[in-house]
C-alpha positions as protocol buffer text, in pm:
chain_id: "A"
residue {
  index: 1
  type: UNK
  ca { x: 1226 y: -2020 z: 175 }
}
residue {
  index: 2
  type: UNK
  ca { x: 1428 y: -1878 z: 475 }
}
residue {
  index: 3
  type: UNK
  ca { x: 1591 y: -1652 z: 249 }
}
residue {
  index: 4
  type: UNK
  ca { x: 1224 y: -1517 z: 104 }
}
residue {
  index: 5
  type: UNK
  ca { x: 1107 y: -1435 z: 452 }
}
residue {
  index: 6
  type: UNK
  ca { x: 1411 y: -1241 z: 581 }
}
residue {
  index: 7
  type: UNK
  ca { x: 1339 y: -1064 z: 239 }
}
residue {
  index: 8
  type: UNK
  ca { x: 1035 y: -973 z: 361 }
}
residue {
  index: 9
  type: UNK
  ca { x: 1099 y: -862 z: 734 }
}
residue {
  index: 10
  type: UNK
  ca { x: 1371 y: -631 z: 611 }
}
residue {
  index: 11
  type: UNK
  ca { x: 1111 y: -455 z: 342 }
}
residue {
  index: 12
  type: UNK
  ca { x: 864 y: -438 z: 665 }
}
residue {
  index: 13
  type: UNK
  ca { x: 1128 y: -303 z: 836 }
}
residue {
  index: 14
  type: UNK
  ca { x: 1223 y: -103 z: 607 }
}
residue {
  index: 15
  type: UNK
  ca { x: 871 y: 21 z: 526 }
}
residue {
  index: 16
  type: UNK
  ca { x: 858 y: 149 z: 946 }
}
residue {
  index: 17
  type: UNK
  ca { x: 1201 y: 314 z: 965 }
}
residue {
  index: 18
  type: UNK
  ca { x: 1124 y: 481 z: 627 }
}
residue {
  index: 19
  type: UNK
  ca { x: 837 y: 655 z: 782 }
}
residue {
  index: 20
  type: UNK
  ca { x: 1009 y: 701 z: 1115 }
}
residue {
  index: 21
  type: UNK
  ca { x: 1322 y: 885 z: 939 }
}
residue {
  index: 22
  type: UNK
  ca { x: 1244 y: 931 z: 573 }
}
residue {
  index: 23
  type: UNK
  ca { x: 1442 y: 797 z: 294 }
}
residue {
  index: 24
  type: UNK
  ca { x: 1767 y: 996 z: 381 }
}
residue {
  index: 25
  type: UNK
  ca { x: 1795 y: 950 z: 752 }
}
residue {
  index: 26
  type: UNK
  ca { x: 1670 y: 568 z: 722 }
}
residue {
  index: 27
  type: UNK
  ca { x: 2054 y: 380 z: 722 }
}
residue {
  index: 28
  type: UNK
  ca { x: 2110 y: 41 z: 675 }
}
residue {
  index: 29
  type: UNK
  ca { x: 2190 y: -42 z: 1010 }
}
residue {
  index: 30
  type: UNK
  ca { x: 1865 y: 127 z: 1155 }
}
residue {
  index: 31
  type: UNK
  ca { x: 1696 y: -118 z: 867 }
}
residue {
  index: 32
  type: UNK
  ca { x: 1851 y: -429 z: 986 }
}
residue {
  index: 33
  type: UNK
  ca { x: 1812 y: -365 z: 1341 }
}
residue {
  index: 34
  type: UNK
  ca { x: 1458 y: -307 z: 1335 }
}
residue {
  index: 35
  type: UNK
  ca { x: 1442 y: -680 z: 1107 }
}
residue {
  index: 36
  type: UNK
  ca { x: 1617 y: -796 z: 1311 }
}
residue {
  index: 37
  type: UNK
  ca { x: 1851 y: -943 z: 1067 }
}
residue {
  index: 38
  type: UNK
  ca { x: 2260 y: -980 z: 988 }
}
residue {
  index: 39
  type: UNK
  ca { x: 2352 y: -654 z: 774 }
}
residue {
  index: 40
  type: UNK
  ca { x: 2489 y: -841 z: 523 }
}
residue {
  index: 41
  type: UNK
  ca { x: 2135 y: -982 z: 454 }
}
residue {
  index: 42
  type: UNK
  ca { x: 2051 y: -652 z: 299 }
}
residue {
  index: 43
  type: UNK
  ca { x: 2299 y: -661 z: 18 }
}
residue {
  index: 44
  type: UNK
  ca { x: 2240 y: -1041 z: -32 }
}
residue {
  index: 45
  type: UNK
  ca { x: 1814 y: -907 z: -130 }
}
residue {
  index: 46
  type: UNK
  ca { x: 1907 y: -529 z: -238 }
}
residue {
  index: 47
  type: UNK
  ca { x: 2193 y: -385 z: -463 }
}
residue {
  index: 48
  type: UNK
  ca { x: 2165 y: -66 z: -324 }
}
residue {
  index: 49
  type: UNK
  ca { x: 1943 y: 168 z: -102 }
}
residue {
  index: 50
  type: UNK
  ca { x: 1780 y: 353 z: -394 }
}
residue {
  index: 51
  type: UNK
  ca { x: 1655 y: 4 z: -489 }
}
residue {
  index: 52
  type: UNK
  ca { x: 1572 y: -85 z: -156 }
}
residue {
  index: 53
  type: UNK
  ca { x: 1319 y: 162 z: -113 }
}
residue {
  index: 54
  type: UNK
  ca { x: 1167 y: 152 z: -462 }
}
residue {
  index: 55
  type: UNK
  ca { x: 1061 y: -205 z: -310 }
}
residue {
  index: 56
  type: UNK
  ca { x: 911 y: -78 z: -4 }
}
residue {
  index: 57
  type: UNK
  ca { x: 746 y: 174 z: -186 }
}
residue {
  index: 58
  type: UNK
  ca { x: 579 y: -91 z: -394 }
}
residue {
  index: 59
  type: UNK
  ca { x: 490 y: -272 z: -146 }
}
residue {
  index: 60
  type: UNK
  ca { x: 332 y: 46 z: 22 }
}
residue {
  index: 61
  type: UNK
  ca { x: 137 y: 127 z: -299 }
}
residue {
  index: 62
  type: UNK
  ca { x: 64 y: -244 z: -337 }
}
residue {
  index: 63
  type: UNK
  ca { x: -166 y: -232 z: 36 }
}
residue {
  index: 64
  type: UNK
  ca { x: -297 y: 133 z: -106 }
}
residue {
  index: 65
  type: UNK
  ca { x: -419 y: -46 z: -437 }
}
residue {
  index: 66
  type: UNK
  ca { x: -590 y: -336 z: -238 }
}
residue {
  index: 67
  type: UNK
  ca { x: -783 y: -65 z: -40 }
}
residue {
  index: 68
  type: UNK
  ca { x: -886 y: 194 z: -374 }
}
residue {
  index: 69
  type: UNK
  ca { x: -1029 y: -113 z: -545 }
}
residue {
  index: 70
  type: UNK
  ca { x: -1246 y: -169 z: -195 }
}
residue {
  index: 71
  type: UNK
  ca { x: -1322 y: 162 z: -149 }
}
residue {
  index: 72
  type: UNK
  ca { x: -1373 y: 285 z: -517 }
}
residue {
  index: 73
  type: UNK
  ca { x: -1489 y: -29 z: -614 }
}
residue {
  index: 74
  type: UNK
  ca { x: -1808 y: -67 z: -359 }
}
residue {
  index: 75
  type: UNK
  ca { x: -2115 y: -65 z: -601 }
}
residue {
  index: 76
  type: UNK
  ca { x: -2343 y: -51 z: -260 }
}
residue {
  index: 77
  type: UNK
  ca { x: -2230 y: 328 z: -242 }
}
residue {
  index: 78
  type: UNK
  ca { x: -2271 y: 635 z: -478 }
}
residue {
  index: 79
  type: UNK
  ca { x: -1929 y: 734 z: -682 }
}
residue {
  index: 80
  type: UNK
  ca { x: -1934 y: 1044 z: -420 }
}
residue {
  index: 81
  type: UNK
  ca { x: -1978 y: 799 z: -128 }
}
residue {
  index: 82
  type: UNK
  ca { x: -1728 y: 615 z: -220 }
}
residue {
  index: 83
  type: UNK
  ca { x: -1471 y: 907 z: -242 }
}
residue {
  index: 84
  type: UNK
  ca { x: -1566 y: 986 z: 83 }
}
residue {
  index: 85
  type: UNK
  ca { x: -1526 y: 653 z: 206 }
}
residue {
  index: 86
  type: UNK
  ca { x: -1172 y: 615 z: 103 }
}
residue {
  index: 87
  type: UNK
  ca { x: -1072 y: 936 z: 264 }
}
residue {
  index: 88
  type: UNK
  ca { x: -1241 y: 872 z: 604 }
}
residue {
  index: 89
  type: UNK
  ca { x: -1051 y: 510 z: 617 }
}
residue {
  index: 90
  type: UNK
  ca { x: -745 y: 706 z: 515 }
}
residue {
  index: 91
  type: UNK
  ca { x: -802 y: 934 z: 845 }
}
residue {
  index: 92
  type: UNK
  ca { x: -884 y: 692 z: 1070 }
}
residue {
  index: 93
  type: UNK
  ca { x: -540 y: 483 z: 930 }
}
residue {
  index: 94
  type: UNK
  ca { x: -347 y: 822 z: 1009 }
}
residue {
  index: 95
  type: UNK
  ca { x: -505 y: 835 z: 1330 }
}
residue {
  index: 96
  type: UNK
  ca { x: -412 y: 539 z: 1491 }
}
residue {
  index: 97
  type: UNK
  ca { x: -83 y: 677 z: 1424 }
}
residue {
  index: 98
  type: UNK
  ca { x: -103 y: 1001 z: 1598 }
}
residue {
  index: 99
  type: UNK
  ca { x: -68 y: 1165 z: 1329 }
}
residue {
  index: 100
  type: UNK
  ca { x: 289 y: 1121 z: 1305 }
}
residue {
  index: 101
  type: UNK
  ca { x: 349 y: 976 z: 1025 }
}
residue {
  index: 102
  type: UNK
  ca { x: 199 y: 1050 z: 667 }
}
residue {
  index: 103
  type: UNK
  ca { x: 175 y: 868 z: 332 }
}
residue {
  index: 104
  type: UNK
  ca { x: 499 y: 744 z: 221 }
}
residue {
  index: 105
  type: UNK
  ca { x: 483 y: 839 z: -191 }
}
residue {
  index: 106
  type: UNK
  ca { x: 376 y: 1184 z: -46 }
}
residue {
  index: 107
  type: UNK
  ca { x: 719 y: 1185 z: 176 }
}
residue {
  index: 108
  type: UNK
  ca { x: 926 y: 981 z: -101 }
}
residue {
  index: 109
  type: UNK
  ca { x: 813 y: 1266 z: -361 }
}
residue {
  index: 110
  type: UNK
  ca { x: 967 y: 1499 z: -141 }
}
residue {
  index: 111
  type: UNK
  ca { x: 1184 y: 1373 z: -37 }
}
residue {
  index: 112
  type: UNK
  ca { x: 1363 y: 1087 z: -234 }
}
residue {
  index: 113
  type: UNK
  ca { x: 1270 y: 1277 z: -630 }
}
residue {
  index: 114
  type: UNK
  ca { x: 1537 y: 1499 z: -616 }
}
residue {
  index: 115
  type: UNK
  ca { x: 1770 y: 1250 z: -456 }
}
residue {
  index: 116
  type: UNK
  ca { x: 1667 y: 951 z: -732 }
}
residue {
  index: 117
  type: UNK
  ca { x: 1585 y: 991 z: -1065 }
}
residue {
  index: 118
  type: UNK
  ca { x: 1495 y: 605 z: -1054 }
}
residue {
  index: 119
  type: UNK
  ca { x: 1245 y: 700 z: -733 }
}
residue {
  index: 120
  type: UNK
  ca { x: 1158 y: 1024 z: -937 }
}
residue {
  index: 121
  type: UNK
  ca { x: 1036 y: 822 z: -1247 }
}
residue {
  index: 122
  type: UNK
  ca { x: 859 y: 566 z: -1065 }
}
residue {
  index: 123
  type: UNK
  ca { x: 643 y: 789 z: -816 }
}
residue {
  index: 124
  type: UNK
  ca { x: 560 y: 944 z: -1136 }
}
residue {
  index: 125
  type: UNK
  ca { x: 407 y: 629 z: -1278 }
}
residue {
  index: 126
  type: UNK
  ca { x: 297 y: 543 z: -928 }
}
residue {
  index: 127
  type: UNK
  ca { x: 75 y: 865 z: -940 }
}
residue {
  index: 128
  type: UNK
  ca { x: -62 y: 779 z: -1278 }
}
residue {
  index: 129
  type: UNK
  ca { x: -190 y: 423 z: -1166 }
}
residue {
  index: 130
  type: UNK
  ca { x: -306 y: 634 z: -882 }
}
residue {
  index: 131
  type: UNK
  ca { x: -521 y: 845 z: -1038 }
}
residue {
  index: 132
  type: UNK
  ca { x: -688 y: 605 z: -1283 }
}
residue {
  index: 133
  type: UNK
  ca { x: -941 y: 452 z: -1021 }
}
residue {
  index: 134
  type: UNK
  ca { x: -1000 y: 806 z: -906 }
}
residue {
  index: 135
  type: UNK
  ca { x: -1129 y: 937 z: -1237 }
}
residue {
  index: 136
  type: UNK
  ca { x: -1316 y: 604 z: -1332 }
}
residue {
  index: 137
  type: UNK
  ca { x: -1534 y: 690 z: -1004 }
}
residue {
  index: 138
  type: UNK
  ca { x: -1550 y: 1082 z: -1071 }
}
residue {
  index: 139
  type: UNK
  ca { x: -1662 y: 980 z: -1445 }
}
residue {
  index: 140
  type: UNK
  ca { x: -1938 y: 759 z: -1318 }
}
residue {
  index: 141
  type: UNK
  ca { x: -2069 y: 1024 z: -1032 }
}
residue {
  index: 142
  type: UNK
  ca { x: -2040 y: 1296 z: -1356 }
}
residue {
  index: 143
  type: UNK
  ca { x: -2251 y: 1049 z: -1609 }
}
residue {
  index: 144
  type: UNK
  ca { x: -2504 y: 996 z: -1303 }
}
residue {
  index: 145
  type: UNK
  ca { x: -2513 y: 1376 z: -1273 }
}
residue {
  index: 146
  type: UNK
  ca { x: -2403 y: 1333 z: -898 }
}
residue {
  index: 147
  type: UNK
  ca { x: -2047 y: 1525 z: -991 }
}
residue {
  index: 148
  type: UNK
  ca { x: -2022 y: 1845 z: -1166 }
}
residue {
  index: 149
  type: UNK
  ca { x: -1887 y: 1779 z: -1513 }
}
residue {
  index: 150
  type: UNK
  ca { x: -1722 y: 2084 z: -1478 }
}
residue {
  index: 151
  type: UNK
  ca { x: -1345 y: 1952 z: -1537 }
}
residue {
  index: 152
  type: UNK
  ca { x: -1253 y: 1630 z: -1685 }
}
residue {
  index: 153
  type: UNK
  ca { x: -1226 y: 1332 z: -1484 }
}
residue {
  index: 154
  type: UNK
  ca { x: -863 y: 1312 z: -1466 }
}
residue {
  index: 155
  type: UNK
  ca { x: -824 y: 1642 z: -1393 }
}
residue {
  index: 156
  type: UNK
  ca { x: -1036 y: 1587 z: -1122 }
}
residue {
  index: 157
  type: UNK
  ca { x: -845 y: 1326 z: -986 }
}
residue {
  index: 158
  type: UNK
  ca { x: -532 y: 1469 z: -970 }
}
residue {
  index: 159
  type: UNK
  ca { x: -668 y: 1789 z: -807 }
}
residue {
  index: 160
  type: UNK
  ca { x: -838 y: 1536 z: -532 }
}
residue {
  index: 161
  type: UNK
  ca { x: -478 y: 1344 z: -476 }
}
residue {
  index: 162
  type: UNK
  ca { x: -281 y: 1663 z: -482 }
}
residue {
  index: 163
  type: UNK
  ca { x: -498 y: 1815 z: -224 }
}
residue {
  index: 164
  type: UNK
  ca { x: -516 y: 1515 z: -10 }
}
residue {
  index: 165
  type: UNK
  ca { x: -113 y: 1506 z: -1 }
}
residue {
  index: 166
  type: UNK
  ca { x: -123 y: 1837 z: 86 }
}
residue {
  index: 167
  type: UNK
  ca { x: -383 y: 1775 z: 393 }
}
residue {
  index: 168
  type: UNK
  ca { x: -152 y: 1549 z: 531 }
}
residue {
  index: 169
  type: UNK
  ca { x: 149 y: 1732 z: 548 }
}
residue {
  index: 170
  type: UNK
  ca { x: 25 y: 1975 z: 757 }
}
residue {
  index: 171
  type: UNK
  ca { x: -174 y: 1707 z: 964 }
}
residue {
  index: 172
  type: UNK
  ca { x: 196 y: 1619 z: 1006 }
}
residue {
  index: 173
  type: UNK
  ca { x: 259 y: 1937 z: 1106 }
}
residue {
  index: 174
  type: UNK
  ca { x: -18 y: 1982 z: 1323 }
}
residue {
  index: 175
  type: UNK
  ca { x: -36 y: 1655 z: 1471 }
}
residue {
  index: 176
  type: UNK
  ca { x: -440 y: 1676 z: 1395 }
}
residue {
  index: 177
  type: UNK
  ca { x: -671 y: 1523 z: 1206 }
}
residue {
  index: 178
  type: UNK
  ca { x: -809 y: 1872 z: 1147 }
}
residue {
  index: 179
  type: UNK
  ca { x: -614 y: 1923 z: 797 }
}
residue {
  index: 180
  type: UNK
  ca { x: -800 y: 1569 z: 688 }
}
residue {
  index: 181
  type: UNK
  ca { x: -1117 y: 1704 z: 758 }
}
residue {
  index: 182
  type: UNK
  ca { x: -1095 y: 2083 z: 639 }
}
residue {
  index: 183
  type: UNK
  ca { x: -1020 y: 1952 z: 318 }
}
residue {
  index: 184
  type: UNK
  ca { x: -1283 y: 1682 z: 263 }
}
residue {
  index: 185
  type: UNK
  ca { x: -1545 y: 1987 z: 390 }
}
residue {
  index: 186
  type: UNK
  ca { x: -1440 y: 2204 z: 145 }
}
residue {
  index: 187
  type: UNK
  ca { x: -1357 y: 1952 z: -185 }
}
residue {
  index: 188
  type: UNK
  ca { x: -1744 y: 1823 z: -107 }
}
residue {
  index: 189
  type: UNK
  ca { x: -1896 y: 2135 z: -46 }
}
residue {
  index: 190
  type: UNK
  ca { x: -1736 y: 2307 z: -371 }
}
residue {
  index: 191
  type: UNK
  ca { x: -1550 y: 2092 z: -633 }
}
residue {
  index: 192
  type: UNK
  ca { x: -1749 y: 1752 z: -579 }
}
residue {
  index: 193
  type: UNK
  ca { x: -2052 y: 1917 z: -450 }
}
residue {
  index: 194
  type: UNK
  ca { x: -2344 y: 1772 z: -620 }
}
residue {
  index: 195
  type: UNK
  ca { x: -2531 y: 1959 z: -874 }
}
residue {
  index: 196
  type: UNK
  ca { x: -2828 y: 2152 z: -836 }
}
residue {
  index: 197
  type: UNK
  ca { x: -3122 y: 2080 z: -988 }
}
């Protein structure tokens, strides 16, 4: 059991240093020192550092999933509502962080793809699982003629998460929550605007 839960401080250690110095500046020793834990602990749980943080990106997108299937999956709110929702909690998350920091598959895609085919492929299928939610909730605000059926669900999605990643980069940037909200004006005042009747 002892083993198990050093296992798990190092992946939440792992998970703040990560966002603190991205995948290439996080080191081992700026891992175990933020456990704390003995170095050699690391390669007892983790083979490598590529594998290492394929784990704390799972457990990232793990804590994401839990809060897409509350979000998406709130039948007290409209499909559009809901959307909203999930971006607002998103802000307020990014907030309490000053802004500093960002969503980690958004840094690991830019930075740990082209250093990790493994990373590459699984942010890939990461995305995928991503979107699925997404575009079951745009497909139910299209069918309830509260979305535009303009573009297919999917499509939709991905256009939403793409954005989103986008939004935060340069709240990185700016250190603002202004990006956030700029983009959730304009993506429900054009592309999920409801339809006229």
């Amino acid at each position: 059991m002892a083993r198990h839960s050093l296992r798990e401080r190092i992946l939440e250690a792992g998970l703040k240093v990560m966002f603190r110095k991205g995948y290439v500046g996080a080191g081992v020793r700026d891992i175990v020192a933020e456990a704390p834990a003995p170095q050699g602990s690391f390669t007892n749980h983790f083979r490598s550092k590529e594998e290492f943080a394929r784990a704390v990106l799972d457990r990232y997108f793990d804590d994401l999933k839990l809060l897409v299937a509350e979000t998406l999956g709130d039948g007290s709110r409209t499909p559009r509502q809901r959307l909203k929702r999930y971006l607002d909690i998103i802000t307020d998350r990014l907030a309490e962080a000053g802004f500093s920091r960002g969503c980690l598959i958004g840094d690991f895609s830019l930075e740990a793809a082209p250093q990790s085919e493994m990373l590459r492929t699984r942010l890939a299928e990461i995305f995928a699982e991503w979107r699925s939610p997404f575009a079951a909730c745009i497909a139910e605000g299209q069918a309830v003629g509260e979305i535009a059926a303009t573009f297919a669900p999917a499509e939709l999605a991905d256009f939403l998460l793409s954005s989103w990643e986008g939004a935060i980069l340069r709240m990185k940037v700016e250190r603002s929550a202004e990006p956030l909200e700029r983009f959730k004006r304009i993506a429900f005042f054009t592309v999920f605007k409801e339809p006229s009747t």
